[in-house]
Coordinates of C-alpha atoms in Angstrom, one line a residue:
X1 CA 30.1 2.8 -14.0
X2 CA 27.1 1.8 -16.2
X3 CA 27.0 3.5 -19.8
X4 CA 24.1 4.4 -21.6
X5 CA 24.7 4.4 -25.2
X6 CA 23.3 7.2 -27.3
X7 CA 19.6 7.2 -28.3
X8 CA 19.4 5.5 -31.8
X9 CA 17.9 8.6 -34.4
X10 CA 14.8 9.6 -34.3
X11 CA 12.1 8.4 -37.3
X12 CA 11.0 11.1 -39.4
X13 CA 7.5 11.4 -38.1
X14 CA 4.6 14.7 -37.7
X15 CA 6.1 18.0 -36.6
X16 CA 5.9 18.6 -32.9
X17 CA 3.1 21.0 -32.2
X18 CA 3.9 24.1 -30.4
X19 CA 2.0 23.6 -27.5
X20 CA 3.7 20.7 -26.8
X21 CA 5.9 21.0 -23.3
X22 CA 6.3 17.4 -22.0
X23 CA 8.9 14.7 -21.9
X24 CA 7.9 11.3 -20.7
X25 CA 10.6 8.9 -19.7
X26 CA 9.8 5.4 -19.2
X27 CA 11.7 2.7 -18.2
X28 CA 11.8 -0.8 -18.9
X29 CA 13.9 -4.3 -17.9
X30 CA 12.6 -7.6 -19.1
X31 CA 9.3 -6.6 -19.8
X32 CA 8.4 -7.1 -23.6
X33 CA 4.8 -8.3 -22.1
X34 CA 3.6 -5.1 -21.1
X35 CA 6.2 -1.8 -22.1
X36 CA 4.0 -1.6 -25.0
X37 CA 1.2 -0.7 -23.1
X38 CA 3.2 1.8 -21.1
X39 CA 4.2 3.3 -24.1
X40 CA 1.0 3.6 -26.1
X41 CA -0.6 4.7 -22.8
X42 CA 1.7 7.8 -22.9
X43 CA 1.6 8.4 -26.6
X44 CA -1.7 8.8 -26.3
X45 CA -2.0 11.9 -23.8
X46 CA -2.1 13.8 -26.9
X47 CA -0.5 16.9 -28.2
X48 CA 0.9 18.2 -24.9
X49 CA 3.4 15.4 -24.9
X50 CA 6.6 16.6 -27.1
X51 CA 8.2 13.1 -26.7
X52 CA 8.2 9.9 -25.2
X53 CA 12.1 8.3 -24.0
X54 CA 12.0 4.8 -23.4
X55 CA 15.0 3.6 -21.4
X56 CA 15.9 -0.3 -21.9
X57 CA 18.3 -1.4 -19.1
X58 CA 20.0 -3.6 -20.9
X59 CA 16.7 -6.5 -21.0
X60 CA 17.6 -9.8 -22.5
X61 CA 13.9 -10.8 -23.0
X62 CA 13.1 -8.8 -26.4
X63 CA 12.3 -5.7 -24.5
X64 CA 14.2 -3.6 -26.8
X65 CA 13.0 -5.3 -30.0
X66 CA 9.8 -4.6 -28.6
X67 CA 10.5 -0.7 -27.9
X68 CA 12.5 0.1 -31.3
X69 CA 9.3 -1.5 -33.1
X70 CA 7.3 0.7 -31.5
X71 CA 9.5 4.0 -32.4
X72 CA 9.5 3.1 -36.2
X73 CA 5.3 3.7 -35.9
X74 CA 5.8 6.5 -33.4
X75 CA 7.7 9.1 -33.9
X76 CA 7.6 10.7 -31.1
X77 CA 9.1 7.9 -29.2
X78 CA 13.2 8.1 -28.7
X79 CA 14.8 4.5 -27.1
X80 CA 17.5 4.3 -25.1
X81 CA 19.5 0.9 -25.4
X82 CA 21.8 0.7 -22.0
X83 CA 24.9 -1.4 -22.7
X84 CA 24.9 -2.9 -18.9
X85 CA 21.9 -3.5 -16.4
X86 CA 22.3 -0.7 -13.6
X87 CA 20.5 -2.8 -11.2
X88 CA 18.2 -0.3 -10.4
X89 CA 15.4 2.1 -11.5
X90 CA 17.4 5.4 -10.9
X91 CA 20.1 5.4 -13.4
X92 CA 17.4 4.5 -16.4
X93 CA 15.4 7.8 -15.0
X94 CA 18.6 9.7 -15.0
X95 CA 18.8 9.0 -18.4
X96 CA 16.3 9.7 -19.5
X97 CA 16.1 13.2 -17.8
X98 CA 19.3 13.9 -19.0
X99 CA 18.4 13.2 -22.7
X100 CA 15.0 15.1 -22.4
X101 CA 13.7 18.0 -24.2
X102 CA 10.6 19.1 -22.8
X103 CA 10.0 21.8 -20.8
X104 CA 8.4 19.5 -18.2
X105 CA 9.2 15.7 -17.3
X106 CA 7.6 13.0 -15.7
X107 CA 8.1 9.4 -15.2
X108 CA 6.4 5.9 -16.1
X109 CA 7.7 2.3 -15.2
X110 CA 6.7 -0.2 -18.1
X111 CA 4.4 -2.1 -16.1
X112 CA 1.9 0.6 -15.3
X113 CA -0.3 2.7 -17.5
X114 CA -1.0 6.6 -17.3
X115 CA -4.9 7.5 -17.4
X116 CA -6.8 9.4 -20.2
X117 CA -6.0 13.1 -19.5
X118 CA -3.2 12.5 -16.9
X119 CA -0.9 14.8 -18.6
X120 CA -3.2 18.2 -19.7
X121 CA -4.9 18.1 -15.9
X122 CA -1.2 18.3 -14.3
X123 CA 0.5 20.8 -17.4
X124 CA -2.6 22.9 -17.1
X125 CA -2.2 23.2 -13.4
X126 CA 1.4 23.3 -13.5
X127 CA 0.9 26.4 -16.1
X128 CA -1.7 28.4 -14.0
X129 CA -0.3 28.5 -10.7
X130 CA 3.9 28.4 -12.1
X131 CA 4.7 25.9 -9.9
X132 CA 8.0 23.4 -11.0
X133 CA 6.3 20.6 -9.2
X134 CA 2.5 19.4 -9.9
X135 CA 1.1 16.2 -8.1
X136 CA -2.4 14.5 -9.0
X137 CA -3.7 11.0 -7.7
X138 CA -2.6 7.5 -7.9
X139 CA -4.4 4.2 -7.9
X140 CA -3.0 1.1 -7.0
X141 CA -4.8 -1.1 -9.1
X142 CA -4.8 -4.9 -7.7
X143 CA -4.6 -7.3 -10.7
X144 CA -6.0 -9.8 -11.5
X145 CA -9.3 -8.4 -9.3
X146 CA -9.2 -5.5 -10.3
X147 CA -9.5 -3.6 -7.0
X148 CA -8.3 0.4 -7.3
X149 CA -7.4 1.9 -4.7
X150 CA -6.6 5.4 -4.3
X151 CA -2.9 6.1 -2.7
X152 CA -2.5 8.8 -0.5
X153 CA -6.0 9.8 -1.3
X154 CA -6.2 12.8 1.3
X155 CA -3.6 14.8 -0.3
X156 CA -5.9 14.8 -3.1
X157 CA -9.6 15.7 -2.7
X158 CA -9.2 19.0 -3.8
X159 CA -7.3 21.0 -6.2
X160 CA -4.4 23.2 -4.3
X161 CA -0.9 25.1 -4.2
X162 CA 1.1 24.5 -1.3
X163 CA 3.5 27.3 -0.8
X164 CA 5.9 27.5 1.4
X165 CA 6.1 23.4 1.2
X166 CA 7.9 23.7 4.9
X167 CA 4.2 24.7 6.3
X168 CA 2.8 20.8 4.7
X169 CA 4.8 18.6 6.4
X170 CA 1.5 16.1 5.6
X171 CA 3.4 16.2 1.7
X172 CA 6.5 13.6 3.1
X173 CA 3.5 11.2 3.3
X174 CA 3.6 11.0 -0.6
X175 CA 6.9 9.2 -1.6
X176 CA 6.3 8.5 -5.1
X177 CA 7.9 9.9 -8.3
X178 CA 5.5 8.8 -11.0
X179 CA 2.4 10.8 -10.0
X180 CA 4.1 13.6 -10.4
X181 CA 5.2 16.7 -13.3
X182 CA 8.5 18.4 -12.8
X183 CA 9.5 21.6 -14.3
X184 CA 12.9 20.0 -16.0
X185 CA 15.2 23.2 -15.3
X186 CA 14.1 23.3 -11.8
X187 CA 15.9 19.3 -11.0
X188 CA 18.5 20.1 -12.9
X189 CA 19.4 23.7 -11.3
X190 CA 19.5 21.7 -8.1
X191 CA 21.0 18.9 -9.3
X192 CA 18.0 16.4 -8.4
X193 CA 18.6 13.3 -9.5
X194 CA 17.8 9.4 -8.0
X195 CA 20.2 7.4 -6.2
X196 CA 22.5 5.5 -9.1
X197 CA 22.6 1.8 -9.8
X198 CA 21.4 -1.1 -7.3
X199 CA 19.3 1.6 -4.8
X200 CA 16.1 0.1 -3.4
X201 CA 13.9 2.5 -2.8
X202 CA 15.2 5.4 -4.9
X203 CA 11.7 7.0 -4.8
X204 CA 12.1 8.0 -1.0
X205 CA 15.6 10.0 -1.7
X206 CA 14.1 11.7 -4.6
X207 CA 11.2 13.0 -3.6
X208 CA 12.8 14.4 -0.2
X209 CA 15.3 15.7 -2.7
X210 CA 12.5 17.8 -4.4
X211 CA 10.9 18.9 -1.1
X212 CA 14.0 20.0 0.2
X213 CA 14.5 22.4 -2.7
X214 CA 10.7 23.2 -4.1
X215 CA 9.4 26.5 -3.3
X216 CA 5.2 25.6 -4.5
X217 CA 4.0 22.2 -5.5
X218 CA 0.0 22.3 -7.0
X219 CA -2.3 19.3 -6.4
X220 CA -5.0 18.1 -8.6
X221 CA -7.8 15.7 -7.6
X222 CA -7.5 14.0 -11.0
X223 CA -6.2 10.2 -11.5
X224 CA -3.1 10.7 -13.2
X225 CA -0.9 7.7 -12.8
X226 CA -2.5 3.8 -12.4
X227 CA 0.5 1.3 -10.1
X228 CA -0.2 -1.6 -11.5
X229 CA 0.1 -4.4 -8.4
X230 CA 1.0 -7.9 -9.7
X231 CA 1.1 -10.2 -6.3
X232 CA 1.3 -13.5 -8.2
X233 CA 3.4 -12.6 -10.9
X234 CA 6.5 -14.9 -11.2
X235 CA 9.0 -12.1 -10.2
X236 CA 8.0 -9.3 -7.7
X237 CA 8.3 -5.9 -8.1
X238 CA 11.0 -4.0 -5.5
X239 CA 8.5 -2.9 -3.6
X240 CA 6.5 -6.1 -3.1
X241 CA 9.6 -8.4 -3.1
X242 CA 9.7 -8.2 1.2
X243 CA 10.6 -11.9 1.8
X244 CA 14.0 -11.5 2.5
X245 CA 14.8 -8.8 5.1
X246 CA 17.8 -6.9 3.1
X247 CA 14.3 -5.4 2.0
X248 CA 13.9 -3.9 5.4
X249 CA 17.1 -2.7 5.2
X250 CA 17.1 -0.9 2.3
X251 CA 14.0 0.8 3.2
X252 CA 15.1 2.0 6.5
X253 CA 18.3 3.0 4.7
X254 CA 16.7 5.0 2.0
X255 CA 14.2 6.4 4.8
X256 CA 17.2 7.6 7.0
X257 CA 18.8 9.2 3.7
X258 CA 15.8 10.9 3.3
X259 CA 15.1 12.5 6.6
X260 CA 18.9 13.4 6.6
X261 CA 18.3 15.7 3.3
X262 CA 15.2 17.2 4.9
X263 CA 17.4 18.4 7.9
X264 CA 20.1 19.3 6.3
X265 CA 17.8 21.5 4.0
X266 CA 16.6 23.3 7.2
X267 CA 13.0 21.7 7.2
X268 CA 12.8 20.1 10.9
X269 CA 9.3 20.0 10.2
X270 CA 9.4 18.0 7.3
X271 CA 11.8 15.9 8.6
X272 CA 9.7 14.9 12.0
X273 CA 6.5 14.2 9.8
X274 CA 8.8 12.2 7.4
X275 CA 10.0 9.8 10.4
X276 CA 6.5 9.9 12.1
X277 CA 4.9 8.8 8.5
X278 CA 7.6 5.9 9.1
X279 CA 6.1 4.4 12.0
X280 CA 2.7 4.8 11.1
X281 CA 3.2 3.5 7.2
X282 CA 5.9 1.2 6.8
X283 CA 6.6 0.0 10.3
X284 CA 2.6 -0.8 10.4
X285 CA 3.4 -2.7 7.0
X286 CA 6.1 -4.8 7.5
X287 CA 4.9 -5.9 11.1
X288 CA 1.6 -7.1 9.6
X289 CA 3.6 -10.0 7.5
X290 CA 6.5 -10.4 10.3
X291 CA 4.4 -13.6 11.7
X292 CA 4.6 -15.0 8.3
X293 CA 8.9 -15.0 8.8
X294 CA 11.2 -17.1 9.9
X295 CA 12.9 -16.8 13.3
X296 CA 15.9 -15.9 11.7
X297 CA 14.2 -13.1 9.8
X298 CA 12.4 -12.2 12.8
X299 CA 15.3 -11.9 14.6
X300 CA 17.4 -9.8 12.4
X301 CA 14.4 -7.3 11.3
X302 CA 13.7 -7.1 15.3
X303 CA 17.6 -5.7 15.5
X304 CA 17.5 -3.5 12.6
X305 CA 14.5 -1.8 13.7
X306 CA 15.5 -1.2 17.3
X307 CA 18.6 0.4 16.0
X308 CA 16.7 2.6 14.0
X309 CA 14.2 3.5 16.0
X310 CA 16.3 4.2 19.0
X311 CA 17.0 7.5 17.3
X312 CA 13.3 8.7 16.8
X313 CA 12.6 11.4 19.6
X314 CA 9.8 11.5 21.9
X315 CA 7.5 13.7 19.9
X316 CA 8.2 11.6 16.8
X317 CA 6.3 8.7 18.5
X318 CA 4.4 10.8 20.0
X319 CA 3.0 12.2 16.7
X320 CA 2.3 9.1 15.3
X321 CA -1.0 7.2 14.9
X322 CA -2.0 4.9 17.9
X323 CA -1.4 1.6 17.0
X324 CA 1.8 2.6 15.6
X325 CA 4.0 4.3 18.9
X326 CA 2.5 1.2 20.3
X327 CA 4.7 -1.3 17.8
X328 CA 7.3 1.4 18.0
X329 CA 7.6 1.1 22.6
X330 CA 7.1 -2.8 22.3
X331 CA 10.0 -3.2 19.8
X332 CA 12.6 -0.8 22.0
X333 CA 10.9 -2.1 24.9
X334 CA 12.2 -5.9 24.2
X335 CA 15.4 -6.9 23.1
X336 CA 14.4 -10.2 21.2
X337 CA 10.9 -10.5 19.7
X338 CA 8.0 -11.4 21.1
X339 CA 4.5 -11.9 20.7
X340 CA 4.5 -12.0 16.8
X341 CA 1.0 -12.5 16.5
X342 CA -0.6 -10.6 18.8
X343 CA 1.5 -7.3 16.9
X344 CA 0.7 -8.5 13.4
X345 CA -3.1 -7.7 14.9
X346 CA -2.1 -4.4 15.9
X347 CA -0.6 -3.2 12.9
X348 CA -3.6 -4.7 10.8
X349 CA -5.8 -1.7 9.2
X350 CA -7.8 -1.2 12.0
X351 CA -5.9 -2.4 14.5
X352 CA -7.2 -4.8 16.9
X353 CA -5.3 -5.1 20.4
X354 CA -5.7 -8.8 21.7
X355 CA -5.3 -9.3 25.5
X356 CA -3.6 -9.8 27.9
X357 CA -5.0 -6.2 29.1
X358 CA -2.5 -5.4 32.1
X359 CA -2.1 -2.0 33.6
X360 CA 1.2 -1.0 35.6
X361 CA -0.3 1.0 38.5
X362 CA -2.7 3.2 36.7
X363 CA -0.9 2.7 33.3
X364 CA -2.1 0.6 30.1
X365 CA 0.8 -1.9 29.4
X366 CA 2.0 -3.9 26.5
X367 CA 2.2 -7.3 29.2
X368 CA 3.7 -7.8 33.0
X369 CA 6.8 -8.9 31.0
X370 CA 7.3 -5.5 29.2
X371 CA 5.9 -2.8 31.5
X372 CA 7.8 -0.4 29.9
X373 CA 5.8 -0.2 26.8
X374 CA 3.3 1.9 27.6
X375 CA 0.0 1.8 25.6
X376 CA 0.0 5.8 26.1
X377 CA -3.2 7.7 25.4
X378 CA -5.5 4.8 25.2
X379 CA -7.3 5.8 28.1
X380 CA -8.5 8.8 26.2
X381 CA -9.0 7.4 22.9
X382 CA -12.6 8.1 21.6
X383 CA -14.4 5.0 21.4
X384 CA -14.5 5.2 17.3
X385 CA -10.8 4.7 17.5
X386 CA -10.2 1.9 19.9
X387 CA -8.6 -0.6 18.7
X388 CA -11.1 -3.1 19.6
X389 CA -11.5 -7.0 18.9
X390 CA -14.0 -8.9 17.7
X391 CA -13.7 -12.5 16.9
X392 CA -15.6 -14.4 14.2
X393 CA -15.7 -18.1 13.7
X394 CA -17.5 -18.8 10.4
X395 CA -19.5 -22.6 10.8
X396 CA -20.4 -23.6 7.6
X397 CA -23.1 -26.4 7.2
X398 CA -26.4 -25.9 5.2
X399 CA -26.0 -22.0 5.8
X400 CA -23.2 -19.8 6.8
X401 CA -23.3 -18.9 10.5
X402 CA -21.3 -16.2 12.3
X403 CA -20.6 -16.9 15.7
X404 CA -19.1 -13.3 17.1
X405 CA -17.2 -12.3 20.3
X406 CA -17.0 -8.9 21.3
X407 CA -13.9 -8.3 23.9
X408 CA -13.6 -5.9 26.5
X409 CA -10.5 -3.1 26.3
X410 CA -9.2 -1.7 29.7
X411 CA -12.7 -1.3 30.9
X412 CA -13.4 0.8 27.8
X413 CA -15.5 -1.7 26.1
X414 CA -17.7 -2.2 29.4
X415 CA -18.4 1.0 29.9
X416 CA -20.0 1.7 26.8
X417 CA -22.4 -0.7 26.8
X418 CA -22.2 -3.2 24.0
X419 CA -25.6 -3.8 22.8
X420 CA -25.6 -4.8 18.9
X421 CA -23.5 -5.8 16.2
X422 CA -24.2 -5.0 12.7
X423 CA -21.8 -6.9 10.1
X424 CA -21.4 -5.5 7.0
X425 CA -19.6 -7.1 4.1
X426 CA -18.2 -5.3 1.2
X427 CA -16.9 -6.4 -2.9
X428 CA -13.5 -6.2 -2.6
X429 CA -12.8 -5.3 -6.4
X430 CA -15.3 -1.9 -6.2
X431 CA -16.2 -1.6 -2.5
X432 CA -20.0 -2.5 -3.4
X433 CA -21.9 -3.3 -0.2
X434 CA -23.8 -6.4 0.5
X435 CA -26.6 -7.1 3.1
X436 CA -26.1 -5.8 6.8
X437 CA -26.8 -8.8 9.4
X438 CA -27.8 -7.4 13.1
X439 CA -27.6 -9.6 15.7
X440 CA -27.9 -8.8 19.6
X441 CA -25.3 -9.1 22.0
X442 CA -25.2 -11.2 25.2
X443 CA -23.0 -10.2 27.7
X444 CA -21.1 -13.0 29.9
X445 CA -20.5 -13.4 33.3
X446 CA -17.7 -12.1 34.3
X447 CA -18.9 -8.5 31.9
X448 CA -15.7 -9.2 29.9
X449 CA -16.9 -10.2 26.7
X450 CA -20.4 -10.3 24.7
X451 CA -21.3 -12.8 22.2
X452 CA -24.0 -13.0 19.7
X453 CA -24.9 -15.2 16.4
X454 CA -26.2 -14.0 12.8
X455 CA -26.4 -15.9 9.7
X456 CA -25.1 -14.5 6.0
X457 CA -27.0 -14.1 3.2
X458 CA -24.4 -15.5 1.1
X459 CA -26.5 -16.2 -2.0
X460 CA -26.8 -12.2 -2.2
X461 CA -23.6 -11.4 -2.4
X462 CA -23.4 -12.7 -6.4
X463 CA -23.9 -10.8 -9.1
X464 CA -25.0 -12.5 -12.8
X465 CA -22.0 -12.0 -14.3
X466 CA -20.0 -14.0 -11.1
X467 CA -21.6 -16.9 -12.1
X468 CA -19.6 -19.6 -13.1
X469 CA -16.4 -17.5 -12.9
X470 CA -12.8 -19.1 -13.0
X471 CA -11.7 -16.7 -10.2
X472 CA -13.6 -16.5 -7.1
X473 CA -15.1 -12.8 -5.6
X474 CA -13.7 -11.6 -2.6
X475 CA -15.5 -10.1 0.3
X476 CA -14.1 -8.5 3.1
X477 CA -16.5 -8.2 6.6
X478 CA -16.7 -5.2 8.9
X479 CA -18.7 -5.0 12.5
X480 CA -20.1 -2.0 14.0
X481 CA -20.7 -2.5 17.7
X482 CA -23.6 -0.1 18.6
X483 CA -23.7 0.8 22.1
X484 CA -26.1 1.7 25.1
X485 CA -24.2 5.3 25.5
X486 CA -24.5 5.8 21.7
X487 CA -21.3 5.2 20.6
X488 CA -20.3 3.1 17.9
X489 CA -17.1 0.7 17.7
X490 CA -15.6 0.0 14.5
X491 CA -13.5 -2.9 13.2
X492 CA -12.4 -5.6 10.8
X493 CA -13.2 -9.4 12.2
X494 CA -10.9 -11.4 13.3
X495 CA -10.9 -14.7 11.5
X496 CA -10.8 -17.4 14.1
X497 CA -11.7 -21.2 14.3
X498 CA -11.7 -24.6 12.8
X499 CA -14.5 -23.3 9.7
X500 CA -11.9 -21.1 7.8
X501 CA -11.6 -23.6 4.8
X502 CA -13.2 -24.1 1.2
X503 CA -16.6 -25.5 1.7
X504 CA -19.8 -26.4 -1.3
X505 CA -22.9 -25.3 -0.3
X506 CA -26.2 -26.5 -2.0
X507 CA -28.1 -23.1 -2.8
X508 CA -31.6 -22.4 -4.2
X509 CA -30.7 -19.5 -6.0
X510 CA -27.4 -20.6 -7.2
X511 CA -27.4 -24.8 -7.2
X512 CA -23.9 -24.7 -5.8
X513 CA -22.0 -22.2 -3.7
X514 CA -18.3 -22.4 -3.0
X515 CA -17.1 -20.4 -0.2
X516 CA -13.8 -20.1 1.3
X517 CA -13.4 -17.6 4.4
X518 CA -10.0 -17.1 5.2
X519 CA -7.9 -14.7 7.1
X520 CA -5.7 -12.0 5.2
X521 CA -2.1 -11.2 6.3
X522 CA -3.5 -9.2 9.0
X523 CA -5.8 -11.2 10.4
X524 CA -8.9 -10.3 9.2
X525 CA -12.0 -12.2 8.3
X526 CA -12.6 -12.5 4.3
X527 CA -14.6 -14.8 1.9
X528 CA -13.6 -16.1 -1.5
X529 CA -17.2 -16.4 -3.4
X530 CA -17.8 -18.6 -6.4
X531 CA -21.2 -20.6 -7.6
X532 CA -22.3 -23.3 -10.0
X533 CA -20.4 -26.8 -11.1
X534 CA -18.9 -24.8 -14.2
X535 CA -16.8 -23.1 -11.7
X536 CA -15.9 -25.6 -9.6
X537 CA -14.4 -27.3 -13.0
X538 CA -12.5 -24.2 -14.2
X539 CA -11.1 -23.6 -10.2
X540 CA -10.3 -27.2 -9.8
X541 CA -9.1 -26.9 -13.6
X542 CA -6.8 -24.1 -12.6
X543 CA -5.1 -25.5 -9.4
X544 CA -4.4 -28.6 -11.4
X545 CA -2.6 -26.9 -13.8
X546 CA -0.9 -24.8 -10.8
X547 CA 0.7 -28.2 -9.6
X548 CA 2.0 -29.7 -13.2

């Protein structure tokens, strides 16, 4: 078993104000870069915070040198120096819960920052309403972009108190730990701790943990805890690290523990939502990279998915979103995996359903070959939610033209009368709109598919201070399919064709464009912006360096 050694003595440093009531662990491993940051952030919440524990698990980068600095300027900040590496983030949290003082804890990994005022807007609520648990937002925040964007936000729109918990089973939809203030007596009456040592996932057990056992939890709509989301850092996170599929099997294993405390706790209800969130969250997830695998990946997530979801019942599926019973009947449908591509669509935020569009008698069908996944309820799908497809091949010459494909879905499509298309493309980083290009469509002969052409205003879509930027904006592209029964169909664009490559545009407003549209992991159509020679230096600059 992995020992922590004791926390070294505490500088002499201010006297603790009365008022303060909360103990912040963080914990760090090999990450000297940015734990001060982490730490300053929680320092400075102010006088509420009684002390800050910072938990090095056993780092061989200068983590701790980098930590016990910081505690001979602070002195509210305690370090812990574990001898041995635990292999995990529960034991360092353990830790540091054990050695807290505070009244309330909560918890910070060293590579994310907590927001001004994170700490009074959850201790104030946590002290009005005497609940032991207080939840406020979370932002994933996409570096180097940055792109926020809000987790879970529908739990949070408004401040509440959910009491009896049993009666929200929409709460298991919220796995995290950090976003989060805990009344410490109440975890350590019930013994709520994370999964020891080398436990993927230990967020999931927890927080079903605290569910099972909470009597009131209080929201706030306030941003209390920033996830900082590195994808091209040199070493991935746990949670982003999904290339090799013991991954998939740690997640599936930390879901199933979690469900299992639920039931045993005597919340059924929390336990169905918890494996219905499954399918429509992390199944929908992990399918949307699976044609990026290998076969032999492919293969062994296909098996260790079946197995699990052979033990999901009925009104599980049921209860789930669409597109996700969908995956779930194709996958126990088929013993080997199929049709890779066409599910990665699916699962892709909307969902798009490609053909083949077969019906088994009067039933909607996955294919001929798999009749027994049945595409239930799409016949009675309101047209907003259809999971519609819409191609786009971008043809990049002098301009930027969008050549668009609208398909037909079971006769859906058809009989709602596709008329026009409006495409609208938003800033990735802050969801800024650009300019809406309406086109008209053209049905074709056979009534199965309706086709227009717009061009894109790409010149529009940069700001001043994107010019001659290293790293190139990106937009994503929406369509809105107005049609002659006035309903509206809604959807990302498929990427498709030869044109989805960098191109150099000569431009009026700009002298040179660069322009990339690609497809993301899903599918969809995107652009990568950029304009003037400078930045086509520093871009060509930076792939150079990428190679050498």
């Amino acid at each position: 078993m992995n020992e922590a050694r004791q926390p070294r003595p505490e500088p002499a440093g201010p006297a603790v104000p009365p008022s303060a009531q909360v103990s912040i662990v963080v914990i760090a491993y090999n990450d000297a870069t940015l734990v001060g940051a982490a730490v300053r952030s929680a320092l400075a919440q102010g006088d509420a915070v009684a002390e800050v524990i910072a938990v090095d698990d056993a780092s061989t980068d200068g983590t701790g040198q980098v930590l016990d600095r910081l505690a001979r300027e602070h002195g509210r900040l305690r370090v812990i120096h574990r001898a041995d590496n635990s292999g995990g983030c529960g034991t360092p949290r353990n830790d540091g819960l054990r050695a807290a003082t505070g009244r309330f804890v909560m918890f910070l990994d060293s590579d994310d920052v907590l927001p001004d005022g994170a700490v009074d807007a959850l201790l104030g609520a946590a002290l009005r309403h005497g609940t032991p648990v207080t939840a406020g937002l979370c932002v994933r925040r996409e570096l180097p972009d940055p792109r926020e964007v809000p987790w879970q936000p529908d739990l949070y729109r408004e401040p509440a108190v959910h009491a009896p918990l049993a009666g929200h089973p929409e709460l298991v939809g919220d796995t995290l730990c950090v976003n989060k203030l805990y009344e410490r007596a109440f975890l350590l009456d019930h013994g709520i701790l994370f999964p020891d040592g080398r436990f993927t996932y230990e967020d999931f057990v927890f927080t079903s943990r605290v569910l099972a056992a909470a009597p009131s939890l209080a929201v706030v709509p306030d941003q209390v805890y920033i996830w900082h989301v590195r994808r091209s850092a040199a070493k991935q996170s746990i949670s982003l690290d999904r290339r090799d599929v013991a991954n998939w099997e740690a997640r599936i294993e930390a879901h199933r523990t979690s469900v299992r405390i639920l039931a045993d706790a005597g919340h059924k209800r929390l336990a169905q939502a918890a494996r219905t969130k499954f399918l429509d969250h992390d199944l929908r997830m992990y399918v949307r990279e699976l044609h990026t695998r290998s076969a032999d990946y492919r293969r062994e997530w296909w098996r260790l998915t079946r197995a699990y979801l052979a033990g999901f019942e009925e009104s599980e599926l049921r209860a789930a979103a669409a597109p996700a019973r969908w995956l779930a009947r194709v996958l126990l449908a088929s013993e080997v995996p199929v049709d890779a591509d066409r599910l990665t669509q699916l699962a892709a935020r909307p969902g798009r359903l490609l053909p083949p569009y077969v019906r088994d008698g009067e039933r909607p069908v996955w294919s001929r070959e798999l009749p027994g996944a049945e595409l239930d309820g799409l016949d009675e799908l309101p047209a907003a939610e259809l999971p519609v497809t819409i191609d786009a091949a971008p043809v990049l010459g002098t301009r930027c033209v969008l050549r668009l494909r609208v398909r037909d879905l079971y006769g859906r499509v058809r009989a709602a009368g596709p008329a026009a298309v409006d495409v609208e493309l938003y800033r990735r980083a802050d969801g800024r709109p650009g300019p809406v290009h309406t086109a008209t469509l053209t049905p074709d002969s056979a009534g199965t598919a309706w086709t227009a052409e717009t061009t894109l205003d790409l010149g529009a879509l940069l700001e001043r201070g994107d010019r001659g930027a290293a790293t190139p904006v990106p937009w994503d592209l929406t369509a809105r399919v107005h049609c002659a029964d006035g309903s509206v169909l809604e959807g990302a664009l498929r990427a498709v064709g030869p044109g989805l490559r960098r191109h150099a545009l000569l431009s009026g407003r700009h002298g040179l464009l660069l322009v990339q549209p690609y497809a993301t992991t899903g599918g969809a159509l995107a652009l990568r912006m950029a304009s003037g020679l400078r930045a086509a230096w520093r871009i060509a600059a930076r792939r150079l360096g990428r190679r050498t």
